[in-house]
Coordinates of C-alpha atoms in Angstrom, one line a residue:
Chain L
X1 CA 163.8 -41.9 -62.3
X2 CA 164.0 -44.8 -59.8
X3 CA 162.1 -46.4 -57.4
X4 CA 164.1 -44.7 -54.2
X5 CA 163.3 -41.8 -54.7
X6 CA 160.1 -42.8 -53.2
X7 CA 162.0 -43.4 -50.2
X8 CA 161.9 -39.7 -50.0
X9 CA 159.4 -39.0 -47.6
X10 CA 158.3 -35.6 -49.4
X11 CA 157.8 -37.5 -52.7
X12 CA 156.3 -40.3 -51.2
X13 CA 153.5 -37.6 -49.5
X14 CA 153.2 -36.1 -52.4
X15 CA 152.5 -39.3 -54.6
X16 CA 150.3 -41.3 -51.8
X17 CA 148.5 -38.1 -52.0
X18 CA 147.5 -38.5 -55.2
X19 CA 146.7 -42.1 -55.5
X20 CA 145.2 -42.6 -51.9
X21 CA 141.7 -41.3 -53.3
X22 CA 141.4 -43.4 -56.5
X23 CA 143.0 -46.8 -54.5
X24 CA 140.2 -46.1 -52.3
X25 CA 137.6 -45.6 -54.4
X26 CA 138.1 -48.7 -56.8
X27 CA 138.7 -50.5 -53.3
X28 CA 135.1 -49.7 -52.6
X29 CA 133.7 -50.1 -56.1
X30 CA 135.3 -53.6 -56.2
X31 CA 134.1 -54.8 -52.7
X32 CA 130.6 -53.6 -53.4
X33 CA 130.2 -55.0 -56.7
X34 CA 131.8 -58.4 -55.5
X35 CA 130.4 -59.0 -52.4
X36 CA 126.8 -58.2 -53.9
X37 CA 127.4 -59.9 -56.7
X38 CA 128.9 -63.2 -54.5
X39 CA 125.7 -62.9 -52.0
X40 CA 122.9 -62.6 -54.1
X41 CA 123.5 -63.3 -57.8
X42 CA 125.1 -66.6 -57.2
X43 CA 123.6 -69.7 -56.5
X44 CA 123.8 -72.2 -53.8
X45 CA 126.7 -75.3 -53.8
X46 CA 125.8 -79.0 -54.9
X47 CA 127.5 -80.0 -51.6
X48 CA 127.9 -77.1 -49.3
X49 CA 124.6 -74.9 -49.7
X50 CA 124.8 -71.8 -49.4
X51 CA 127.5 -71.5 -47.0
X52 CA 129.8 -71.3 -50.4
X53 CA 128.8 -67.7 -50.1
X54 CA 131.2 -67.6 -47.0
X55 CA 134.4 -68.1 -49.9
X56 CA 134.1 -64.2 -51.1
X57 CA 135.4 -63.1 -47.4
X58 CA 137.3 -65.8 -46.7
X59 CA 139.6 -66.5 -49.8
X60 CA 140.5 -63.1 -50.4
X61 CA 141.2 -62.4 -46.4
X62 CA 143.1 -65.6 -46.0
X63 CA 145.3 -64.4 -49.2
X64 CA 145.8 -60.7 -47.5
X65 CA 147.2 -62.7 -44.0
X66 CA 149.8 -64.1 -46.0
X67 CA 151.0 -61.6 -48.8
X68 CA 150.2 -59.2 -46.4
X69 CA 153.1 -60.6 -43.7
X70 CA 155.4 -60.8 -47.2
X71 CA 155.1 -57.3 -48.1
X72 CA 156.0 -56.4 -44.6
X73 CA 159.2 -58.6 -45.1
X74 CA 160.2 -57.3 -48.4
X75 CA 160.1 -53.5 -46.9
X76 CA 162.1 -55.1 -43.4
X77 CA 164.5 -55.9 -46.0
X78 CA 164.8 -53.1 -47.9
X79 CA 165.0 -51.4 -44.1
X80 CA 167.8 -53.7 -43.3
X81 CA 170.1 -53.3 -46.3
X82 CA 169.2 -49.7 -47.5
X83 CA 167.5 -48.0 -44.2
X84 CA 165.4 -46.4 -46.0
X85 CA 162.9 -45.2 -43.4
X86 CA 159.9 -45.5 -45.6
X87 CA 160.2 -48.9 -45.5
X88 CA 160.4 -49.3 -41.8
X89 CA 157.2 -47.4 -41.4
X90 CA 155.7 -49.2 -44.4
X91 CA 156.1 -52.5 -42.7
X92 CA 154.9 -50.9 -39.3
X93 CA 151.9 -49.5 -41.0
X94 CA 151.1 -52.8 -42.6
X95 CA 151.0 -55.0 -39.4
X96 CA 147.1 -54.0 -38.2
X97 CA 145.8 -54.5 -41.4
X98 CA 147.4 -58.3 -41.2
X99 CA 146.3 -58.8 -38.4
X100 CA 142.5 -58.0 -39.0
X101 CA 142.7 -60.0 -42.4
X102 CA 144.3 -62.9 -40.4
X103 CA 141.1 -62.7 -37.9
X104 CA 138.5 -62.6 -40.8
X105 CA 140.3 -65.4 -41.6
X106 CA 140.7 -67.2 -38.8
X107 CA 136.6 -66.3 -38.3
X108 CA 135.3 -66.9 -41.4
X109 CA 137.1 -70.1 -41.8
X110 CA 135.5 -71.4 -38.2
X111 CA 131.9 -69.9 -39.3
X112 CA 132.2 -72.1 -42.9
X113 CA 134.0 -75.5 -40.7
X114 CA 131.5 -75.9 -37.8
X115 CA 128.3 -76.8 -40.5
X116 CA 130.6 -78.7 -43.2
X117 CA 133.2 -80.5 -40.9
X118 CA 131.5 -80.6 -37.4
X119 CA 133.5 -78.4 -35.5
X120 CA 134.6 -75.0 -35.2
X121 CA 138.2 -75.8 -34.8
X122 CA 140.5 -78.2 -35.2
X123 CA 144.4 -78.8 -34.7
X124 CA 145.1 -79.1 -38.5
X125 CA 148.2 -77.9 -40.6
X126 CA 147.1 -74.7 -42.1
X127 CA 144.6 -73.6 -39.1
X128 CA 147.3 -73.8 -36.6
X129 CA 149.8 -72.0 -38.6
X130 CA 147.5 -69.9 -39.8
X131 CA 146.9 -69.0 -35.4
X132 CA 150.4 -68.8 -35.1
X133 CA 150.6 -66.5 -37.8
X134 CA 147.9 -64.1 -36.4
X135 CA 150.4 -64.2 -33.0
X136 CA 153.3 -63.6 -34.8
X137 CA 151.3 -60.1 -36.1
X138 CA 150.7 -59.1 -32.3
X139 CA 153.8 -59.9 -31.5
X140 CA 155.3 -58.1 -34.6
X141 CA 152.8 -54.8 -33.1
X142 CA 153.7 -55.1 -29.6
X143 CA 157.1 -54.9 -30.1
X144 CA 156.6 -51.6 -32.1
X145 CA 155.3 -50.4 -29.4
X146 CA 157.6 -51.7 -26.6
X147 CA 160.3 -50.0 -27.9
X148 CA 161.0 -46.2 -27.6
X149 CA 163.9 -45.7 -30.2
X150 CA 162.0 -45.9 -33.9
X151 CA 164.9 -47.4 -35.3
X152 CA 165.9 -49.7 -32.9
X153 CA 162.2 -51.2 -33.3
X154 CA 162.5 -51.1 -37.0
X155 CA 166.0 -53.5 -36.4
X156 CA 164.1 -55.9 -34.2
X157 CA 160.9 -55.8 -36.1
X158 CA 162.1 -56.6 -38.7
X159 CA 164.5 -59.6 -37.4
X160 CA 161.1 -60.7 -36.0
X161 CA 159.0 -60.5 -39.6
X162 CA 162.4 -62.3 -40.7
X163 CA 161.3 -65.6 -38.3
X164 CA 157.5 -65.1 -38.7
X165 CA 157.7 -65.1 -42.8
X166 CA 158.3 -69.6 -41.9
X167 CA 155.1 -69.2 -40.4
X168 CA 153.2 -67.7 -43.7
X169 CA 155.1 -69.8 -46.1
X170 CA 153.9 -72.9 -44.1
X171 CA 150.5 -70.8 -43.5
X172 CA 150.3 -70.5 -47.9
X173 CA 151.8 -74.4 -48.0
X174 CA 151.1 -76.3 -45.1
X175 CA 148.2 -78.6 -46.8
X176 CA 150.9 -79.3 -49.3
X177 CA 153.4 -80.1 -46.9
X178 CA 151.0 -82.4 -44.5
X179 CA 148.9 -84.3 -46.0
X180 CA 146.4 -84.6 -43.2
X181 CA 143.6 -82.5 -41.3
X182 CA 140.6 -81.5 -42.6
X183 CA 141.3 -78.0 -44.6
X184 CA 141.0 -78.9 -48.6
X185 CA 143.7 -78.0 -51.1
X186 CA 144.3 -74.3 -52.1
X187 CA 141.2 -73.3 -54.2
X188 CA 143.5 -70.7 -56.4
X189 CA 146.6 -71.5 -57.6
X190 CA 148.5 -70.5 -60.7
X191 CA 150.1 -73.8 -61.6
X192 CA 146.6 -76.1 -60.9
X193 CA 143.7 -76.7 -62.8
X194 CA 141.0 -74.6 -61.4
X195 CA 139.3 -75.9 -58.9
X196 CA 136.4 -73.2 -58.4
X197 CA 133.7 -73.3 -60.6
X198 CA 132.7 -69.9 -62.8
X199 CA 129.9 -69.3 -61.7
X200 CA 131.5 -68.6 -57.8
X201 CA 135.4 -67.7 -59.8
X202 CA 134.1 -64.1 -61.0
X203 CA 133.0 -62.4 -58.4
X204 CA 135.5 -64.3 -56.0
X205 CA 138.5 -62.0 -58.6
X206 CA 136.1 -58.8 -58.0
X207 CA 136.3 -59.6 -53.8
X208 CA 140.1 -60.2 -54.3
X209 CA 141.1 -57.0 -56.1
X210 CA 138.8 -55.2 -53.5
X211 CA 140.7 -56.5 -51.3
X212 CA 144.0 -56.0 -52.6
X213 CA 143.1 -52.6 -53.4
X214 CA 142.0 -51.9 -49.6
X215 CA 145.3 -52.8 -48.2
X216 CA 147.0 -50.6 -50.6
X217 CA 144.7 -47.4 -49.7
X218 CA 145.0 -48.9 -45.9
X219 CA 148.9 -49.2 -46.2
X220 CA 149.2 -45.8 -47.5
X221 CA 147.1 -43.7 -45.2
X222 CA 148.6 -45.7 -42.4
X223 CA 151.8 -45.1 -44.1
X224 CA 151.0 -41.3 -44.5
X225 CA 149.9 -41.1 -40.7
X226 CA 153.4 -42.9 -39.5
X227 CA 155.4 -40.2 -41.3
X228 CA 153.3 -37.1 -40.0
X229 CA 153.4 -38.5 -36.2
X230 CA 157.5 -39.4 -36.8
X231 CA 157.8 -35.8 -37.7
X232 CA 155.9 -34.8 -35.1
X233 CA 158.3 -36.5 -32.8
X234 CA 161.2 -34.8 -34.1
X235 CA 160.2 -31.2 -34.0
X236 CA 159.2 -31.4 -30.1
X237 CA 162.3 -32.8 -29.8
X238 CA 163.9 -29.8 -31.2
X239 CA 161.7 -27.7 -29.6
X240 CA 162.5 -29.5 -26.1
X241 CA 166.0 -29.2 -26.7
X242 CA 166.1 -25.1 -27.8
Chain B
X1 CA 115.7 -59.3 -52.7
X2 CA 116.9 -61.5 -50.0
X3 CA 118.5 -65.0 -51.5
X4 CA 116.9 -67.7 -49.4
X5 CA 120.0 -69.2 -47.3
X6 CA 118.2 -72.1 -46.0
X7 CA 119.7 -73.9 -42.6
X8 CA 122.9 -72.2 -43.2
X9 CA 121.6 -68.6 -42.9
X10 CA 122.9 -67.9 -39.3
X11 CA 126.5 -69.1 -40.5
X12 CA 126.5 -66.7 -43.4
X13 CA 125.3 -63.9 -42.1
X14 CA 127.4 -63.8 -38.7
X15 CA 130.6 -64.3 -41.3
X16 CA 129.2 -61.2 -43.3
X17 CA 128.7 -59.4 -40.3
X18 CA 131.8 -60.0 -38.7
X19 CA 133.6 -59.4 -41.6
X20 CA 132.4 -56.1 -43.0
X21 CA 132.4 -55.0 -38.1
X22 CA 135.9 -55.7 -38.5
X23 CA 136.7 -53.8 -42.0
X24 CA 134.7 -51.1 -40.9
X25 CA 136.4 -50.8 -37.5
X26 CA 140.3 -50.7 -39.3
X27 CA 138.8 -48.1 -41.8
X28 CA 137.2 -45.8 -39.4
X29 CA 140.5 -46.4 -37.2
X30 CA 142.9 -45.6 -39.3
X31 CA 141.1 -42.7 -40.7
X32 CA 141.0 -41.5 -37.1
X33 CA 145.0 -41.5 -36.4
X34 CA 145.7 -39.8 -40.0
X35 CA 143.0 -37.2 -38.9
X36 CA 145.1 -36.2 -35.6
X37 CA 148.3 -36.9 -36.6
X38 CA 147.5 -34.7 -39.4
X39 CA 146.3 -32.4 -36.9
X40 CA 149.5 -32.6 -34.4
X41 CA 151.5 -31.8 -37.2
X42 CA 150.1 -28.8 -38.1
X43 CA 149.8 -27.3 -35.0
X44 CA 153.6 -27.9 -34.4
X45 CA 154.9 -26.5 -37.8
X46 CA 151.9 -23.8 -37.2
X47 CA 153.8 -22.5 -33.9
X48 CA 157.1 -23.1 -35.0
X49 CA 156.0 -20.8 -38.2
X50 CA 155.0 -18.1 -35.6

C-alpha cells in the first residue's frame, strides 16, 4: 500500500467519495461550534473591545492563504517530478479556495485595522505581501484558464506557484523579517510563548480546524469535479475523432 | 441573546457578514460545477453505453 496509488484517479474517486461527506460534516460542526462559541460566549478585549471577536475569521483565513498556496506547491511538485495528474488538478482545484481565504483575509484584517490603527490600509510588510499574494492566486487561475493544453498549464502553473511560494513565505514571515509597520507579531506560533489568552485560544483551535477541514472537503469536491470535466474532455475528443 | 458589541458593532458584524457571503458563495459554487460536471459525464458515458 503506498501513497500513489492515490494518484489513480479511480481510487482516488472512490476514496474522496467516502470521506468527502464526513470532512464536510465536521467542517460544519467545527465552524458552528466555533464561530458561536467566539461571538457570543467570549468576552470583550482589555484593549480592543469587542472587535477581538473579528480574530476567529481572520486568524484561521489568514493561515488558509498561506498553507493553502503551500499545499498547491507540494502537489506542483509532485506534478513536476512524478506527473502524476492528480496532483496537477489538486493544485488547480486548490487555487479559488486561496484565493477567497486570502480576501477574508485581506477584509477582515482592514475591518479590525481601520478602529484599532486609524486606517484601513496601510503599506506595511505583511499587508502588502499578503496583496501580492492574493495576485499571485489570480494570476496562478488565469493562467489555468489561458491555456488550452491541460498539461502544458499544469507545467506553467506550476513554475508560477514555484515564484509565488516567496511571496507566502514572506506573507507567514514578513513581520519577522521587517521590523516595521503596524501589523503585530504572529499570534500562533509553535516555538513562542502564547500570546492569545484562553479564554479567546479555544474557540480560535475550533475556527481553525473548521477551517482546515473546509478546504479539505472544498479541495476534494473541487478535486472530484476537475477529474469528471477532464474526462469529459477526453471522451468528446474520441468521439470527435471516430 | 445578542452580546452587546458596543461602538465596534458595525466593524464586527460587516467582517461576519462578509466572511460567512464569501464562504457561502465558494460552497454553493463549487457544489454547482461538481453537480454538472457530474452531469456532463454521465450523459457522455450514458451515450457512448448506447
Amino acid at each position: 500500500m503506498s501513497l500513489w496509488e492515490y494518484a489513480n484517479p479511480v481510487k482516488f474517486m472512490a476514496l474522496s467519495g467516502r470521506v468527502l461527506p464526513w470532512t464536510a460534516a465536521l467542517s460544519a460542526i467545527c465552524l458552528v461550534v466555533g464561530l458561536i462559541w467566539g461571538f457570543f460566549f467570549t468576552p470583550d478585549d482589555f484593549r480592543q473591545g469587542s472587535t477581538v471577536k473579528i480574530i476567529y475569521l481572520h486568524v484561521p483565513s489568514a493561515l488558509m492563504a498561506i498553507n493553502v498556496w503551500f499545499m498547491m506547491l507540494v502537489t506542483s511538485l509532485i506534478w513536476i517530478i512524478r506527473r502524476h495528474h492528480i496532483s496537477a488538478l489538486a493544485a488547480k482545484a486548490a487555487a479559488p479556495i486561496g484565493v477567497v481565504m486570502t480576501l477574508i483575509a485581506l477584509i477582515t484584517g482592514a475591518i479590525w485595522g481601520q478602529p484599532m490603527w486609524g486606517t484601513w490600509w496601510v503599506w506595511d510588510p505583511r499587508l502588502t505581501s499578503f496583496l501580492i499574494l492574493f495576485l499571485f492566486y489570480l494570476g496562478y487561475i488565469a493562467l489555468w484558464a489561458a491555456i488550452e493544453d491541460n498539461d502544458t498549464a499544469a507545467d506553467l502553473t506550476s513554475i508560477l506557484c514555484l515564484v509565488g511560494s516567496v511571496f507566502a513565505i514572506l506573507s507567514r514571515y514578513a513581520v519577522n523579517f521587517w521590523n516595521q509597520g503596524l501589523h503585530q507579531g504572529a499570534s500562533l506560533s509553535l516555538d513562542k510563548e502564547k500570546n492569545v489568552a484562553d479564554v479567546f485560544y479555544q474557540p480560535l483551535l475550533v475556527c481553525i480546524a473548521g477551517f482546515v477541514l473546509l478546504f479539505v472537503a472544498l479541495m476534494l469536491l473541487r478535486t472530484r469535479t476537475e477529474i469528471r470535466a477532464r474526462r469529459t474532455k477526453a471522451l468528446l475528443a474520441r468521439e470527435r475523432v471516430a | 441573546m445578542m452580546p452587546d458589541l458596543g461602538r465596534y458593532a458595525d466593524a464586527v458584524l460587516s467582517a461576519y457578514a462578509a466572511t460567512i457571503a464569501l464562504i457561502l458563495l465558494l460552497v454553493i459554487f463549487s457544489w454547482v460545477q461538481s453537480r454538472r460536471a457530474k452531469a456532463a459525464l454521465k450523459e457522455i458515458e450514458d451515450r457512448r453505453n448506447g
